[in-house]
Coordinates of C-alpha atoms and ligand atoms in Angstrom, one line a residue:
X1324 CA 13.2 0.6 -24.6
X1325 CA 16.7 -0.6 -23.9
X1326 CA 18.6 1.0 -21.1
X1327 CA 15.5 2.1 -19.2
X1328 CA 14.6 0.4 -15.9
X1329 CA 16.7 -2.6 -16.5
X1330 CA 16.5 -4.8 -13.4
X1331 CA 19.7 -5.8 -11.8
X1332 CA 18.1 -8.6 -9.9
X1333 CA 18.5 -12.3 -9.8
X1334 CA 16.1 -14.1 -12.2
X1335 CA 12.6 -14.6 -10.8
X1336 CA 11.3 -18.0 -9.6
X1337 CA 8.3 -19.5 -11.4
X1338 CA 6.1 -18.3 -8.4
X1339 CA 7.5 -14.8 -8.7
X1340 CA 6.9 -14.8 -12.5
X1341 CA 3.3 -15.7 -11.8
X1342 CA 3.1 -12.9 -9.2
X1343 CA 4.6 -10.4 -11.6
X1344 CA 2.1 -11.2 -14.3
X1345 CA -0.7 -10.9 -11.8
X1346 CA 0.6 -7.4 -10.7
X1347 CA 1.0 -6.3 -14.3
X1348 CA -2.5 -7.4 -15.2
X1349 CA -4.1 -5.6 -12.2
X1350 CA -2.1 -2.3 -12.8
X1351 CA -3.2 -2.5 -16.4
X1352 CA -6.8 -3.0 -15.4
X1353 CA -6.8 -0.1 -12.9
X1354 CA -4.6 2.5 -14.8
X1355 CA -4.8 1.3 -18.4
X1356 CA -8.4 0.0 -18.9
X1357 CA -10.2 2.0 -16.2
X1358 CA -7.8 5.0 -16.1
X1359 CA -8.2 8.1 -14.0
X1360 CA -10.5 7.3 -11.1
X1361 CA -11.7 10.0 -8.7
X1362 CA -14.7 12.1 -7.8
X1363 CA -14.4 14.0 -11.1
X1364 CA -14.4 10.7 -12.9
X1365 CA -16.9 9.0 -10.6
X1366 CA -18.0 6.2 -13.0
X1367 CA -14.3 5.2 -13.2
X1368 CA -14.0 5.3 -9.4
X1369 CA -17.0 3.1 -9.2
X1370 CA -15.6 0.7 -11.9
X1371 CA -12.4 0.4 -9.8
X1372 CA -14.5 -0.4 -6.7
X1373 CA -16.4 -3.1 -8.6
X1374 CA -13.2 -4.5 -9.9
X1375 CA -11.6 -4.7 -6.4
X1376 CA -14.7 -6.1 -4.8
X1377 CA -14.9 -8.7 -7.6
X1378 CA -11.2 -9.6 -7.2
X1379 CA -11.6 -10.2 -3.5
X1380 CA -14.7 -12.3 -4.1
X1381 CA -13.0 -14.4 -6.7
X1382 CA -10.2 -15.0 -4.2
X1383 CA -12.8 -16.5 -1.9
X1384 CA -13.5 -13.6 0.4
X1385 CA -16.8 -12.0 1.3
X1386 CA -15.8 -8.4 0.9
X1387 CA -17.6 -5.6 2.7
X1388 CA -18.1 -2.1 1.4
X1389 CA -17.6 0.5 4.1
X1390 CA -19.5 3.4 2.6
X1391 CA -19.8 7.1 3.4
X1392 CA -21.0 10.1 1.4
X1393 CA -19.5 13.2 0.0
X1394 CA -22.1 15.7 -1.1
X1395 CA -24.6 13.0 -1.7
X1396 CA -22.3 10.7 -3.6
X1397 CA -21.5 7.3 -2.0
X1398 CA -17.8 6.5 -1.6
X1399 CA -16.6 3.1 -0.7
X1400 CA -13.7 1.7 1.2
X1401 CA -13.6 -2.1 0.6
X1402 CA -12.4 -4.6 3.1
X1403 CA -11.8 -8.4 3.0
X1404 CA -10.8 -10.2 6.1
X1405 CA -9.4 -13.6 7.1
X1406 CA -10.6 -14.2 10.7
X1407 CA -7.7 -15.2 13.0
X1408 CA -8.0 -18.4 14.9
X1409 CA -5.0 -18.9 17.2
X1410 CA -4.3 -22.6 17.6
X1411 CA -4.9 -23.8 21.1
X1412 CA -6.2 -20.5 22.5
X1413 CA -8.9 -20.7 25.1
X1414 CA -12.2 -19.4 23.9
X1415 CA -12.3 -16.8 26.7
X1416 CA -8.9 -15.3 25.8
X1417 CA -9.0 -12.0 24.1
X1418 CA -8.8 -12.1 20.3
X1419 CA -5.4 -11.3 18.9
X1420 CA -5.0 -7.9 17.3
X1421 CA -5.7 -7.3 13.6
X1422 CA -2.9 -7.0 10.9
X1423 CA -4.2 -4.6 8.3
X1424 CA -2.8 -4.2 4.8
X1425 CA -4.2 -1.2 2.8
X1426 CA -3.8 0.9 -0.3
X1427 CA -5.8 3.7 -1.9
X1428 CA -7.4 3.0 -5.2
X1429 CA -8.3 6.5 -6.4
X1430 CA -5.9 8.4 -8.6
X1431 CA -5.1 12.1 -8.4
X1432 CA -6.9 14.5 -10.8
X1433 CA -5.3 14.3 -14.3
X1434 CA -3.4 11.0 -13.8
X1435 CA -4.2 7.4 -14.6
X1436 CA -2.3 6.5 -11.4
X1437 CA -0.4 3.4 -12.5
X1438 CA 2.3 3.7 -9.8
X1439 CA 0.2 6.0 -7.5
X1440 CA -1.5 3.8 -6.6
X1441 CA -2.3 1.1 -9.0
X1442 CA 0.9 -0.5 -7.7
X1443 CA -0.2 -0.5 -4.1
X1444 CA -3.7 -1.7 -4.9
X1445 CA -2.5 -4.5 -7.2
X1446 CA -0.1 -5.6 -4.4
X1447 CA -2.9 -5.6 -1.9
X1448 CA -5.0 -7.9 -4.2
X1449 CA -2.1 -10.2 -4.9
X1450 CA -1.3 -10.5 -1.2
X1451 CA -5.0 -11.2 -0.4
X1452 CA -5.1 -14.0 -3.0
X1453 CA -2.0 -15.6 -1.4
X1454 CA -3.4 -15.6 2.1
X1455 CA -6.9 -16.5 1.2
X1456 CA -7.9 -19.8 2.8
X1457 CA -4.9 -20.0 5.1
X1458 CA -5.1 -20.5 8.8
X1459 CA -3.7 -17.5 10.7
X1460 CA -3.3 -16.5 14.3
X1461 CA -4.3 -12.9 13.8
X1462 CA -7.2 -11.6 11.8
X1463 CA -5.7 -10.4 8.5
X1464 CA -7.6 -7.6 6.8
X1465 CA -7.0 -6.2 3.4
X1466 CA -8.5 -2.7 2.7
X1467 CA -8.9 -0.7 -0.5
X1468 CA -9.2 3.0 0.5
X1469 CA -11.1 5.6 -1.6
X1470 CA -10.3 9.4 -1.7
X1471 CA -6.7 9.5 -0.5
X1472 CA -5.7 12.2 -3.1
X1473 CA -6.4 15.9 -2.9
X1474 CA -8.7 17.6 -2.0
X1475 CA -9.4 14.8 0.5
X1476 CA -5.7 14.2 1.3
X1477 CA -5.1 14.5 5.1
X1478 CA -8.6 15.7 5.7
X1479 CA -11.6 14.3 7.5
X1480 CA -13.2 13.2 4.2
X1481 CA -10.2 11.0 3.3
X1482 CA -11.4 7.4 2.9
X1483 CA -8.9 5.9 5.3
X1484 CA -9.7 8.6 7.9
X1485 CA -13.4 7.7 7.9
X1486 CA -12.4 4.0 8.0
X1487 CA -9.9 4.3 10.8
X1488 CA -12.4 6.3 12.9
X1489 CA -15.0 3.6 12.5
X1490 CA -12.4 1.0 13.6
X1491 CA -11.7 3.0 16.7
X1492 CA -15.4 3.4 17.4
X1493 CA -16.0 -0.3 17.1
X1494 CA -13.1 -1.0 19.4
X1495 CA -11.0 -2.8 16.7
X1496 CA -7.6 -3.7 18.0
X1497 CA -5.0 -3.2 15.2
X1498 CA -1.4 -4.0 15.9
X1499 CA 0.0 -3.2 12.5
X1500 CA -1.4 -1.0 9.7
X1501 CA 0.8 -1.3 6.6
X1502 CA 0.1 1.2 3.8
X1503 CA 1.3 0.2 0.3
X1504 CA 1.9 3.5 -1.4
X1505 CA 3.5 3.9 -4.8
X1506 CA 5.8 0.9 -4.8
X1507 CA 6.6 0.1 -8.5
X1508 CA 9.4 2.4 -9.7
X1509 CA 13.1 1.8 -9.4
X1510 CA 16.1 3.3 -11.1
X1511 CA 19.8 2.6 -11.2
X1512 CA 20.7 6.0 -12.5
X1513 CA 23.1 8.1 -10.4
X1514 CA 21.3 10.8 -8.4
X1515 CA 17.9 9.2 -9.2
X1516 CA 17.0 9.4 -5.5
X1517 CA 16.2 12.7 -3.7
X1518 CA 15.0 13.4 -0.2
X1519 CA 12.7 15.9 1.6
X1520 CA 15.6 17.4 3.4
X1521 CA 19.3 17.7 2.5
X1522 CA 20.2 16.2 5.9
X1523 CA 18.5 12.9 5.0
X1524 CA 20.5 12.8 1.7
X1525 CA 23.7 12.4 3.7
X1526 CA 22.6 9.1 5.3
X1527 CA 20.6 7.5 2.5
X1528 CA 21.5 6.2 -1.0
X1529 CA 21.5 8.5 -4.0
X1530 CA 20.4 5.8 -6.4
X1531 CA 16.7 4.9 -6.4
X1532 CA 17.0 1.1 -6.5
X1533 CA 15.6 0.3 -3.0
X1534 CA 12.1 0.1 -1.4
X1535 CA 11.5 2.5 1.5
X1536 CA 9.8 1.9 4.9
X1537 CA 8.6 5.0 6.7
X1538 CA 6.9 5.7 10.0
X1539 CA 6.3 8.4 12.5
X1540 CA 8.2 8.1 15.9
X1541 CA 5.4 6.3 17.8
X1542 CA 5.3 3.5 15.2
X1543 CA 9.0 2.9 15.1
X1544 CA 8.8 -0.5 16.9
X1545 CA 6.5 -1.8 14.2
X1546 CA 8.8 -0.2 11.5
X1547 CA 11.8 -2.0 12.9
X1548 CA 10.0 -5.4 13.1
X1549 CA 8.8 -5.1 9.6
X1550 CA 12.1 -4.0 8.1
X1551 CA 14.0 -6.7 10.0
X1552 CA 11.7 -9.4 8.6
X1553 CA 11.8 -7.8 5.1
X1554 CA 15.6 -7.8 5.0
X1555 CA 15.7 -11.4 6.1
X1556 CA 13.5 -12.6 3.3
X1557 CA 13.4 -10.2 0.4
X1558 CA 15.7 -10.0 -2.6
X1559 CA 15.7 -6.2 -3.0
X1560 CA 17.5 -3.5 -1.0
X1561 CA 15.5 -1.6 1.5
X1562 CA 15.9 1.6 3.6
X1563 CA 13.9 2.5 6.7
X1564 CA 13.3 5.7 8.6
X1565 CA 11.2 6.6 11.6
X1566 CA 10.8 10.3 11.5
X1567 CA 8.7 13.0 13.0
X1568 CA 5.3 13.1 11.2
X1569 CA 5.9 16.7 10.0
X1570 CA 8.9 15.8 7.8
X1571 CA 7.5 16.1 4.2
X1572 CA 6.4 12.7 2.8
X1573 CA 6.2 10.9 6.2
X1574 CA 2.5 11.4 6.6
X1575 CA 1.6 11.3 2.9
X1576 CA -0.7 8.3 2.8
X1577 CA -3.3 6.3 4.6
X1578 CA -1.1 5.4 7.6
X1579 CA -1.7 9.1 8.7
X1580 CA -5.3 8.3 9.3
X1581 CA -4.5 5.4 11.6
X1582 CA -1.9 7.5 13.5
X1583 CA -4.7 10.0 14.1
X1584 CA -6.6 7.3 16.0
X1585 CA -3.6 6.0 17.9
X1586 CA -2.9 2.9 15.8
X1587 CA 0.7 2.0 14.8
X1588 CA 1.2 2.2 11.1
X1589 CA 3.9 2.3 8.5
X1590 CA 4.2 3.1 4.8
X1591 CA 6.0 1.0 2.2
X1592 CA 7.0 3.3 -0.7
X1593 CA 9.4 3.8 -3.6
X1594 CA 9.4 7.4 -2.2
X1595 CA 7.1 8.7 -5.0
X1596 CA 7.9 12.4 -5.7
X1597 CA 11.5 11.9 -4.4
X1598 CA 12.2 9.4 -7.2
X1599 CA 9.4 9.0 -9.7
X1600 CA 9.5 11.5 -12.6
X1601 CA 5.8 10.8 -13.5
X1602 CA 4.5 11.4 -10.0
X1603 CA 0.9 12.9 -10.1
X1604 CA 1.1 13.3 -13.9
X1605 CA -0.8 12.1 -16.9
X1606 CA 2.3 10.0 -17.8
X1607 CA 2.0 7.8 -14.7
X1608 CA 1.1 4.9 -17.0
X1609 CA 1.5 1.1 -16.6
X1610 CA 4.6 1.0 -18.8
X1611 CA 6.7 3.1 -16.4
X1612 CA 6.8 0.4 -13.7
X1613 CA 9.6 -2.0 -13.1
X1614 CA 7.6 -5.2 -12.7
X1615 CA 10.5 -7.4 -11.7
X1616 CA 11.5 -5.3 -8.7
X1617 CA 7.9 -4.5 -7.9
X1618 CA 7.4 -8.2 -7.6
X1619 CA 10.3 -8.6 -5.2
X1620 CA 8.7 -6.0 -2.9
X1621 CA 5.4 -7.9 -2.9
X1622 CA 7.0 -11.3 -2.4
X1623 CA 9.0 -9.8 0.5
X1624 CA 5.9 -8.4 2.0
X1625 CA 4.2 -11.8 1.8
X1626 CA 7.0 -13.2 4.1
X1627 CA 6.7 -10.2 6.4
X1628 CA 3.0 -10.8 6.9
X1629 CA 3.5 -14.5 7.4
X1630 CA 6.0 -13.8 10.2
X1631 CA 4.1 -10.9 11.8
X1632 CA 1.3 -13.3 12.2
X1633 CA 3.4 -15.7 14.3
X1634 CA 3.8 -13.3 17.2
Ligands
LIG2845 ZN1 -0.8 7.8 -3.4

């Protein structure tokens, strides 16, 4: 429909157009073909898990299901990893820490979850495909998390909380957890952007045309590294904030689980309820996303990961 979500961005390159169509197809698969996927729609949740596992396999990974049970029903986090092999490192030197990119694949009750979080999941798959088969210094792990949404949200049954606890128990060293959470909606309309507190509104834009980077205070060094790299390489405006974890929205995704176990983590987000009119609603459908700007977020994150790996 004219006038709605018109991108004011430079034309996409051929690589970016290919990426955009990949993102569009995967959002359509998750939110259009599969649809609402959660414990109330368990067969759909399972279909999403199969699709994600299959996508990782087709990209050349050997994905692993990290399974736990809720009232007798198996729930699966799904991971795919590229082992890091630092060039010239002595065999005895400690392995470099893991860079972890994750997104939840369940949708909230009553919603097909195109933006929340078909967008983050599609981005995770697209990034996995782009790094598959590359030689990296750090292990690079892509994880699809189950049960992020209520009633599991911020509880000990949240998929990422179970997963992060197991990482801690195994002694996994993780230097960066990047949570891709609702990253596909942009607007150029005046006052299209709101904030959890009026104070923040004084310092940040009132137009929802940017991508946000959010962390708690202990993860602010990681936040600054990521946003500096993003601004250097990405073709879309960005805003960043390291805030106390109790500020509404700051903890609202899988990075929270990693914070609980002492890992640094950040969230990449279009700010979800503070911008997106279809947040947690039956109208969060694939047609609401701005695929051009969504693509620029993902291509920017590709560069961020590439450069994070160098240190
Ligand atoms: Zn979400």
